[in-house]
XYZ file of N, CA and C in Angstrom:
705
model
N 0.693 -1.629 0.178
C -0.109 0.022 -0.143
C 1.293 1.648 0.368
N 0.051 1.888 -1.019
C 1.296 3.756 -1.304
C 1.114 4.788 -0.428
N 2.027 5.046 0.458
C 1.596 6.490 1.165
C 1.750 7.715 0.209
N 0.687 8.269 0.548
C 0.624 10.361 -0.413
C 1.438 11.093 0.611
N 2.674 11.511 0.559
C 3.172 12.499 0.996
C 2.378 13.954 0.653
N 1.972 15.007 1.685
C 0.905 16.109 1.172
C 2.343 17.124 1.042
N 2.672 17.986 0.264
C 3.675 19.208 0.109
C 2.696 20.360 0.099
N 3.638 21.482 0.448
C 3.073 22.895 0.730
C 3.504 23.216 -0.434
N 2.556 24.754 -0.576
C 2.564 25.357 -1.733
C 4.313 25.463 -2.724
N 5.231 25.133 -1.698
C 6.278 25.494 -2.524
C 6.893 24.258 -2.914
N 5.920 23.148 -2.743
C 6.809 21.354 -3.261
C 7.650 20.986 -1.943
N 7.791 21.773 -0.719
C 8.324 21.580 0.248
C 7.828 20.410 1.148
N 8.478 19.693 1.954
C 7.662 18.383 2.967
C 7.391 19.207 4.001
N 6.480 19.037 5.031
C 6.703 20.433 5.768
C 7.506 19.617 7.332
N 8.189 20.890 7.376
C 8.908 20.328 9.030
C 9.810 20.551 8.261
N 11.132 21.235 9.154
C 12.244 20.969 8.538
C 13.205 20.288 8.449
N 14.910 20.153 8.526
C 15.728 19.427 8.285
C 15.886 18.555 9.589
N 15.597 19.098 10.618
C 16.145 19.082 11.999
C 15.052 17.780 12.342
N 13.613 18.032 11.715
C 12.594 17.737 12.227
C 13.026 16.097 11.524
N 13.306 16.102 10.761
C 13.972 15.167 9.316
C 14.672 14.481 10.207
N 16.182 15.202 10.748
C 17.233 14.344 11.103
C 16.574 13.749 12.996
N 15.453 14.232 13.411
C 15.251 14.162 14.953
C 15.504 14.236 15.691
N 15.752 16.147 15.546
C 16.517 17.414 15.946
C 15.382 17.888 16.573
N 14.633 18.559 17.116
C 13.675 19.329 17.216
C 14.385 20.760 18.031
N 14.073 21.771 17.161
C 14.204 22.983 17.680
C 14.850 23.432 18.657
N 13.785 22.844 19.613
C 13.595 23.333 20.914
C 14.397 22.423 21.203
N 15.449 22.061 21.353
C 16.735 21.302 22.198
C 17.831 22.402 21.940
N 18.144 23.111 20.536
C 18.835 24.105 20.829
C 18.210 25.334 20.776
N 17.944 25.575 21.011
C 17.154 26.925 21.670
C 17.252 26.934 23.226
N 16.820 25.742 23.809
C 17.599 25.589 25.211
C 19.264 25.149 25.316
N 19.687 25.003 24.162
C 21.145 24.806 24.976
C 21.863 25.888 24.828
N 21.601 27.437 23.807
C 21.363 28.529 23.222
C 20.895 29.045 24.399
N 20.599 29.162 25.291
C 19.731 29.966 26.469
C 20.787 29.694 27.414
N 21.334 28.340 27.998
C 21.803 27.982 28.622
C 23.530 28.342 29.126
N 23.522 28.369 27.476
C 25.152 29.312 27.053
C 24.882 30.520 27.121
N 23.942 31.585 27.309
C 24.035 32.981 27.202
C 24.082 33.672 28.183
N 22.996 32.482 29.902
C 22.911 32.566 31.039
C 24.488 32.300 31.577
N 25.518 31.622 31.129
C 26.906 30.944 31.741
C 27.578 32.467 31.291
N 27.517 33.018 30.545
C 28.100 33.444 29.847
C 28.310 35.565 30.586
N 26.321 35.628 30.466
C 26.116 36.346 31.890
C 26.457 36.470 33.067
N 26.606 35.143 33.451
C 26.895 34.931 35.024
C 28.877 35.112 35.041
N 29.236 34.739 33.310
C 30.982 35.140 34.382
C 31.045 37.100 33.379
N 30.329 37.501 33.352
C 30.346 38.911 32.930
C 29.846 39.479 33.944
N 29.146 39.583 34.829
C 28.328 39.848 35.049
C 28.803 40.975 36.818
N 28.095 41.711 37.606
C 28.974 42.399 38.763
C 29.899 41.477 39.583
N 29.243 40.159 39.671
C 30.533 39.719 40.536
C 31.717 39.327 40.077
N 31.984 38.998 38.483
C 32.846 38.174 37.449
C 33.996 39.020 37.339
N 35.126 38.797 37.247
C 36.811 39.366 37.334
C 36.806 40.507 35.861
N 36.263 39.723 35.229
C 36.089 40.566 33.849
C 35.315 42.095 33.704
N 34.024 41.535 34.326
C 33.645 43.314 35.051
C 34.010 43.970 35.668
N 34.942 43.738 37.087
C 36.340 44.526 37.759
C 36.968 45.236 36.776
N 37.565 44.311 36.128
C 38.865 44.825 35.572
C 38.363 45.942 34.374
N 36.988 45.853 33.610
C 36.372 46.680 32.326
C 36.016 48.055 33.939
N 35.868 47.650 35.011
C 35.122 49.299 35.739
C 36.315 50.069 35.659
N 37.615 49.365 36.478
C 38.964 49.533 36.675
C 39.088 50.204 35.636
N 39.197 50.309 34.457
C 40.097 50.546 33.261
C 38.822 51.700 32.459
N 37.994 51.635 32.583
C 36.836 52.897 32.380
C 37.429 54.351 33.848
N 37.652 53.867 34.758
C 38.007 54.416 35.640
C 39.391 55.571 35.903
N 40.034 54.648 35.178
C 41.597 55.236 34.690
C 41.473 56.375 34.531
N 42.698 57.682 34.118
C 42.742 58.791 33.298
C 43.344 58.330 32.552
N 42.768 59.079 31.691
C 43.241 59.214 30.262
C 43.821 60.525 30.105
N 44.892 59.842 29.048
C 45.635 61.575 28.878
C 45.309 61.654 27.396
N 45.214 62.953 27.476
C 44.256 63.837 26.060
C 44.981 63.553 24.712
N 44.374 63.521 24.051
C 44.950 62.908 22.373
C 45.551 64.424 22.051
N 46.128 64.571 21.066
C 47.106 65.768 20.503
C 46.285 66.350 19.377
N 45.837 67.423 19.470
C 45.141 68.085 18.456
C 45.562 68.680 17.092
N 45.369 67.407 15.957
C 46.060 68.510 15.216
C 46.190 69.531 14.648
N 46.836 70.154 14.060
C 46.979 71.058 13.234
C 46.297 71.098 11.869
N 46.189 72.236 11.310
C 45.736 72.189 9.977
C 46.395 71.383 8.663
N 48.030 71.354 9.150
C 49.117 70.620 8.344
C 48.557 69.254 8.508
N 48.362 68.919 9.830
C 48.669 67.367 10.338
C 49.583 66.971 11.388
N 50.504 67.953 11.757
C 50.702 67.929 12.408
C 51.043 68.596 14.201
N 51.154 68.244 14.886
C 51.223 69.015 16.115
C 51.292 70.034 16.365
N 50.491 70.837 17.650
C 50.800 72.020 17.622
C 51.927 72.329 18.019
N 52.167 73.203 18.602
C 53.713 73.732 18.813
C 53.161 74.651 20.111
N 53.645 74.232 21.212
C 53.645 74.101 22.812
C 53.680 76.012 23.327
N 53.173 76.290 23.998
C 53.089 77.947 23.876
C 54.597 78.274 24.822
N 55.494 78.820 24.529
C 56.460 79.432 25.510
C 55.855 79.743 26.576
N 56.810 79.074 27.492
C 56.660 78.951 29.454
C 57.395 79.713 29.760
N 58.304 80.717 29.538
C 59.625 81.303 30.186
C 59.519 82.441 29.301
N 59.954 83.366 30.062
C 60.019 85.389 28.941
C 61.383 85.101 28.402
N 61.321 86.692 27.454
C 62.319 86.061 26.845
C 63.343 86.633 27.645
N 64.957 86.567 26.855
C 66.056 86.340 27.791
C 66.545 87.516 28.682
N 66.908 87.589 29.466
C 67.539 89.394 29.741
C 67.944 89.847 29.566
N 68.718 89.759 28.485
C 69.341 90.442 27.305
C 68.577 90.880 26.141
N 67.186 91.071 26.356
C 66.488 91.334 25.033
C 66.036 92.287 25.915
N 66.195 92.358 27.137
C 65.721 93.555 28.495
C 66.196 95.075 28.327
N 65.392 95.942 27.939
C 66.648 97.798 27.468
C 67.153 97.415 28.689
N 68.787 98.573 28.995
C 69.196 98.439 29.871
C 68.601 99.761 31.472
N 68.808 99.506 32.320
C 68.336 100.319 33.774
C 69.041 101.534 33.569
N 69.906 102.148 32.934
C 70.487 103.640 32.714
C 70.466 104.236 31.314
N 69.580 103.546 30.259
C 69.249 103.987 28.599
C 67.694 104.491 28.928
N 68.626 105.918 28.418
C 66.415 106.727 27.677
C 66.322 106.495 26.704
N 64.686 107.516 26.552
C 64.975 107.558 25.195
C 65.689 108.271 24.710
N 66.387 107.894 23.106
C 66.936 108.952 22.256
C 68.246 107.873 22.259
N 68.617 107.428 23.077
C 70.162 106.243 23.679
C 70.749 106.977 24.399
N 70.606 108.127 24.768
C 71.523 108.724 25.819
C 71.702 107.820 27.575
N 72.799 107.375 27.696
C 72.608 106.807 29.392
C 72.735 107.861 30.180
N 72.536 107.179 31.615
C 72.757 108.225 32.928
C 74.832 108.193 32.672
N 75.044 109.542 33.285
C 76.678 109.260 33.252
C 76.836 108.684 34.906
N 77.731 107.337 34.750
C 78.074 106.282 35.742
C 79.571 107.181 36.296
N 79.915 106.508 37.435
C 80.802 107.449 37.912
C 82.320 106.798 37.166
N 82.619 105.612 37.023
C 83.862 105.647 36.112
C 83.817 106.242 35.359
N 82.984 107.243 34.364
C 83.230 108.325 33.225
C 83.171 109.483 33.953
N 83.324 110.202 35.131
C 82.926 111.054 35.637
C 84.899 111.654 36.814
N 84.843 112.414 36.963
C 85.762 113.045 37.520
C 85.236 114.318 38.611
N 85.664 114.770 39.764
C 85.001 115.514 40.243
C 85.693 116.114 40.978
N 85.621 117.283 40.886
C 86.424 118.422 41.024
C 85.588 119.807 42.180
N 86.536 120.632 42.831
C 85.491 121.469 43.917
C 86.489 123.230 43.665
N 85.737 123.970 43.450
C 86.424 124.874 43.017
C 85.998 126.533 44.174
N 86.513 126.965 44.612
C 86.148 128.566 45.035
C 85.210 129.301 44.798
N 84.203 129.658 44.689
C 83.482 131.126 43.847
C 83.294 131.900 45.110
N 84.044 132.103 45.698
C 83.587 133.489 46.283
C 82.576 133.716 47.588
N 82.633 134.771 48.374
C 82.192 134.861 49.488
C 80.768 135.992 49.496
N 79.445 135.798 49.708
C 78.453 136.877 49.118
C 77.468 136.781 50.602
N 77.272 137.524 51.164
C 76.235 138.372 52.419
C 76.351 136.908 53.554
N 77.423 136.911 53.923
C 78.006 136.250 55.250
C 78.018 134.431 54.185
N 77.777 134.128 53.766
C 77.826 133.371 52.779
C 79.038 132.921 51.783
N 79.786 131.392 51.748
C 80.985 130.998 50.872
C 80.113 130.294 50.249
N 80.685 130.156 49.090
C 79.880 129.653 47.775
C 81.311 128.937 46.802
N 81.124 127.580 46.279
C 81.821 126.490 45.918
C 81.279 126.236 44.893
N 81.713 125.768 43.352
C 81.829 125.145 42.259
C 81.498 123.488 42.448
N 80.665 122.537 42.815
C 81.304 121.454 42.579
C 81.043 120.840 41.444
N 81.532 120.571 39.992
C 82.221 120.159 39.038
C 82.186 118.027 39.013
N 81.203 118.089 37.963
C 81.567 116.379 37.330
C 81.475 116.939 35.947
N 83.113 115.674 35.398
C 83.495 116.175 34.494
C 83.234 114.832 33.865
N 82.568 115.144 32.580
C 82.236 113.678 31.953
C 83.443 113.209 31.400
N 84.493 112.069 31.711
C 86.128 111.887 30.939
C 85.502 110.871 29.991
N 84.458 110.086 29.863
C 84.195 109.321 29.005
C 84.164 109.622 27.196
N 84.028 108.459 26.623
C 84.013 108.742 25.066
C 82.575 109.104 24.534
N 81.577 109.209 25.153
C 79.843 108.950 24.625
C 79.327 110.013 25.897
N 78.787 110.948 24.779
C 77.630 111.729 25.788
C 76.819 111.020 26.923
N 76.821 112.028 28.013
C 75.868 110.789 28.710
C 74.706 112.459 29.551
N 73.627 111.639 30.494
C 72.773 112.653 30.986
C 73.256 112.880 32.873
N 72.583 113.839 33.055
C 72.781 113.883 34.842
C 71.478 115.049 35.224
N 71.195 114.394 35.956
C 69.295 114.960 36.349
C 69.331 115.075 38.222
N 69.462 115.788 38.798
C 69.125 116.556 40.151
C 70.438 116.933 40.347
N 70.167 116.145 42.070
C 71.369 116.949 43.271
C 72.006 115.827 43.503
N 73.922 116.039 43.394
C 74.255 115.485 43.882
C 74.261 114.722 45.533
N 74.467 114.066 46.309
C 75.074 113.535 47.686
C 76.270 113.981 48.270
N 76.374 114.720 48.593
C 77.829 115.271 49.067
C 78.305 114.927 50.624
N 78.975 114.562 50.966
C 79.532 114.413 52.433
C 80.768 115.098 52.891
N 81.566 114.889 53.889
C 82.911 115.269 54.446
C 83.593 114.127 54.904
N 84.684 113.748 54.396
C 85.331 112.931 55.644
C 87.194 112.947 56.385
N 86.796 112.880 57.577
C 88.191 113.134 58.513
C 88.883 111.964 57.325
N 90.596 112.420 58.014
C 91.846 111.124 57.272
C 91.720 109.911 57.207
N 90.676 109.277 58.303
C 90.645 108.111 58.500
C 89.167 107.166 58.062
N 88.387 108.508 57.307
C 87.360 107.816 56.633
C 85.895 108.026 57.120
N 86.495 108.777 58.260
C 84.573 109.066 59.180
C 83.881 110.124 58.342
N 82.710 110.179 58.233
C 82.289 111.053 58.332
C 82.246 112.143 59.291
N 82.410 113.821 58.657
C 82.389 114.623 59.791
C 81.191 115.890 59.052
N 80.253 115.617 60.539
C 79.385 116.152 60.365
C 78.481 115.498 59.575
N 77.050 116.800 58.829
C 76.006 115.825 58.408
C 76.226 115.557 56.628
N 75.554 115.155 55.886
C 75.567 115.352 54.707
C 74.845 117.015 54.684
N 75.287 116.948 53.417
C 74.665 118.329 52.585
C 73.212 118.737 52.372
N 72.559 119.082 52.811
C 70.740 119.488 52.634
C 70.888 119.971 51.757
N 69.830 119.306 50.876
C 69.104 120.019 49.670
C 68.574 121.397 49.024
N 69.069 122.253 48.062
C 68.491 123.896 47.984
C 68.201 124.150 46.914
N 67.881 125.029 46.113
C 67.697 125.302 45.045
C 68.820 126.606 44.453
N 69.654 127.110 45.130
C 70.268 127.576 44.558
C 71.357 127.178 43.780
N 72.265 127.762 42.769
C 73.124 127.745 41.938
C 72.315 128.064 40.213
N 73.167 127.629 38.757
C 72.309 127.925 37.746
C 71.144 126.363 37.319
N 71.346 125.927 38.308
C 70.390 124.475 37.639
C 68.918 124.341 37.953
N 68.444 123.950 36.715
C 66.369 124.003 37.238
C 66.339 123.347 36.950
N 66.626 122.153 37.578
C 66.018 121.433 37.761
C 65.968 119.754 36.400
N 66.535 120.899 35.489
C 66.009 119.712 34.341
C 67.530 118.569 34.204
N 67.501 117.605 33.014
C 68.596 117.004 32.718
C 69.903 117.948 32.339
N 70.775 117.758 32.279
C 72.383 117.708 31.671
C 72.971 117.084 30.879
N 72.985 117.297 29.681
C 73.308 116.399 28.507
C 74.813 117.143 28.583
N 76.074 116.367 28.927
C 77.508 116.088 29.112
C 78.060 115.137 27.332
N 78.631 116.508 26.915
C 79.498 115.695 26.002
C 81.179 115.530 26.179
N 81.461 114.236 25.932
C 82.947 114.033 26.566
C 83.457 115.423 26.872
N 84.276 115.759 28.115
C 84.872 116.873 27.999
C 84.031 118.105 28.547
N 82.701 118.030 29.006
C 81.802 118.868 29.151
C 81.444 118.538 31.220
N 81.460 119.741 32.176
C 81.248 119.498 33.424
C 79.903 120.207 33.777
N 79.192 119.015 34.609
C 78.077 119.485 35.015
C 78.680 120.380 36.376
N 77.711 121.725 36.857
C 77.803 122.324 38.460
C 76.655 122.442 39.055
N 76.933 122.166 40.392
C 76.668 122.345 41.768
C 76.593 122.621 42.675
N 76.584 123.722 42.626
C 76.819 124.877 44.064
C 76.450 124.524 45.122
N 78.104 124.485 46.158
C 77.710 124.339 47.228
C 78.116 125.402 48.638
N 77.098 125.570 49.432
C 77.001 126.506 50.024
C 76.923 126.556 51.646
N 78.067 127.286 52.470
C 78.003 127.100 54.002
C 78.241 128.299 54.078
N 78.061 128.481 55.597
C 78.079 130.006 56.479
C 79.388 130.592 56.388
N 79.826 131.967 56.043
C 81.685 132.673 56.810
C 81.575 132.200 58.141
N 82.530 131.785 58.111
C 84.020 131.854 59.364
C 83.352 132.744 60.214
N 83.147 133.810 60.229
C 83.878 135.586 60.850
C 82.029 135.497 61.540
N 80.962 135.013 60.734
C 79.572 135.298 61.502
C 78.841 134.541 62.178
N 80.227 133.246 62.331
C 79.240 132.142 63.455
C 79.925 131.666 64.524
N 81.062 132.212 65.102
C 81.807 132.628 66.524
C 82.772 131.287 66.047
N 82.841 131.033 65.217
C 83.932 129.956 64.830
C 83.736 128.549 65.391
N 82.218 128.988 64.905
C 81.594 127.585 65.487
C 81.252 126.512 63.687
N 82.369 125.922 63.872
C 82.598 125.027 62.740
C 83.028 124.154 62.678
N 83.083 123.054 62.098
C 83.584 121.844 61.862
C 84.622 121.167 61.111
N 85.639 119.960 62.132
C 86.569 119.868 62.198
C 87.188 119.827 60.586
N 87.953 120.081 60.325
C 88.972 120.218 59.020
C 88.399 118.921 58.132
N 87.933 118.438 56.860
C 88.121 116.955 56.806
C 88.998 116.895 55.709
N 89.357 116.218 55.223
C 90.455 115.567 54.322
C 89.603 115.045 53.020
N 88.781 114.936 52.925
C 88.063 113.980 51.891
C 86.524 114.856 51.248
N 86.412 115.076 50.190
C 84.771 115.264 49.738
C 84.325 114.165 48.858
N 82.979 113.376 49.221
C 82.637 112.467 48.872
C 81.584 112.759 47.985
N 81.364 112.398 47.139
C 79.577 112.600 46.054
C 79.162 111.165 45.223
N 77.904 111.452 45.988
C 77.266 110.483 44.971
C 76.623 111.117 43.399
N 76.935 110.657 42.422
C 76.514 111.674 41.243
C 75.028 111.727 41.121
N 73.932 112.121 40.669
C 72.945 112.313 40.439
C 72.051 110.389 40.157
N 71.515 109.898 40.535
C 70.683 108.897 40.606
C 72.272 107.336 40.469
N 72.982 107.765 40.730
C 74.109 106.866 41.154
C 74.409 106.301 42.849
N 74.191 104.949 43.028
C 74.491 104.563 44.354
C 76.400 104.383 44.453
N 76.674 104.929 43.617
C 78.531 104.573 43.271
C 79.018 105.928 44.267
N 80.590 106.293 44.590
C 81.256 107.808 44.458
C 82.358 107.838 43.996
N 82.662 109.263 43.550
C 83.640 109.556 43.480
C 83.949 110.706 44.365
N 85.711 111.140 44.420
C 85.888 111.658 45.569
C 86.790 112.775 45.502
N 86.823 113.851 45.880
C 88.341 114.361 45.610
C 89.207 115.003 47.108
N 90.322 114.862 47.330
C 91.237 115.097 48.510
C 91.631 117.154 48.234
N 90.962 117.509 46.637
C 91.310 118.314 46.886
C 89.972 119.479 47.128
N 90.111 120.476 48.384
C 88.275 121.021 48.996
C 88.391 122.053 48.487
N 89.330 123.061 48.199
C 89.338 124.088 48.109
C 88.990 125.432 49.269
N 89.851 124.718 49.911
C 89.305 125.996 51.265
C 88.275 125.592 52.295
N 87.604 124.320 51.562
C 85.973 124.651 52.310
C 85.948 124.165 53.524
N 84.964 125.004 54.899
C 85.188 124.315 56.020
C 84.323 124.465 56.494
N 82.962 123.739 57.279
C 81.566 124.277 56.954
C 81.809 124.398 58.434
N 80.870 125.734 58.633
C 80.288 126.285 59.383
C 79.134 126.788 60.024
N 78.699 127.259 61.330
C 76.933 127.068 61.430
C 76.431 126.120 61.650
N 76.682 125.127 61.011
C 76.202 123.638 60.440
C 75.629 124.154 59.552
N 76.083 125.216 58.512
C 75.316 125.105 57.423
C 75.895 124.455 55.979
N 75.282 123.485 55.457
C 75.996 122.957 54.364
C 74.881 122.368 53.633
N 75.208 123.114 52.323
C 74.015 123.130 51.396
C 74.407 122.714 50.071
N 73.431 122.387 48.931
C 74.298 121.563 47.761
C 72.906 121.551 46.556
N 73.381 122.875 45.542
C 72.376 122.515 44.843
C 72.004 121.830 43.299
N 70.913 121.941 42.110
C 71.048 120.584 41.767
C 71.818 120.812 40.575
N 71.881 120.150 39.776
C 73.349 120.508 38.729
C 72.556 121.715 37.557
N 74.044 121.510 36.753
C 73.152 122.673 35.758
C 74.500 122.536 34.827
N 73.772 123.455 33.333
C 75.516 123.190 32.812
C 75.975 124.641 32.718
N 76.086 125.467 33.615
C 77.403 126.108 33.397
C 77.389 126.749 34.933
N 78.493 127.092 35.235
C 79.335 127.463 36.804
C 78.172 128.788 37.188
N 77.941 128.571 38.356
C 77.267 129.886 39.144
C 78.242 131.083 39.133
């Protein structure tokens, strides 16, 4: 007796290859579900792989270099100032004329007469250098004894003399002048400081000194010792 098998509309037998081979689809589905469950257990919160992944995500990462338009890394911004040699000199002034320094100045003192019970002296600072230089303001003036100790007090500033407070430009060989003034010995009843051996001068704006042992007869009396600003001519 023959059996006739029914076919679907495409001419295939009902049931897939698994049914033909005796392997129902349900078995494969169950096996796949068990495998996924095992994988989730291994990668879950208690698994070592999950801990490692979490640690890796918490670790700091260095930023990637940002490429420039040409495909090369951008140059870092400078972190240090330009070298000191690029800075202008502290003694330089606009116009390129520097302040006169002590190593280019010679000091001298010249008696300039007596008037109205006062004695006057011309303090001269001569430019011995090869370049012009400027002086501006009052010099600092003191007297020293033979042992190098100061006699009396430094000279106080006055406005007496030919200087008007402006800068004096000295060409090589030229001198700036400041007037030193003291009281005449005859009007002070002989109240005078001990005789000095050296005149010590700080040129305007300088922390260095120039000296001379030629005091031109300067003797301070009546505690009156004054110096005016530098000017471009003798008083």
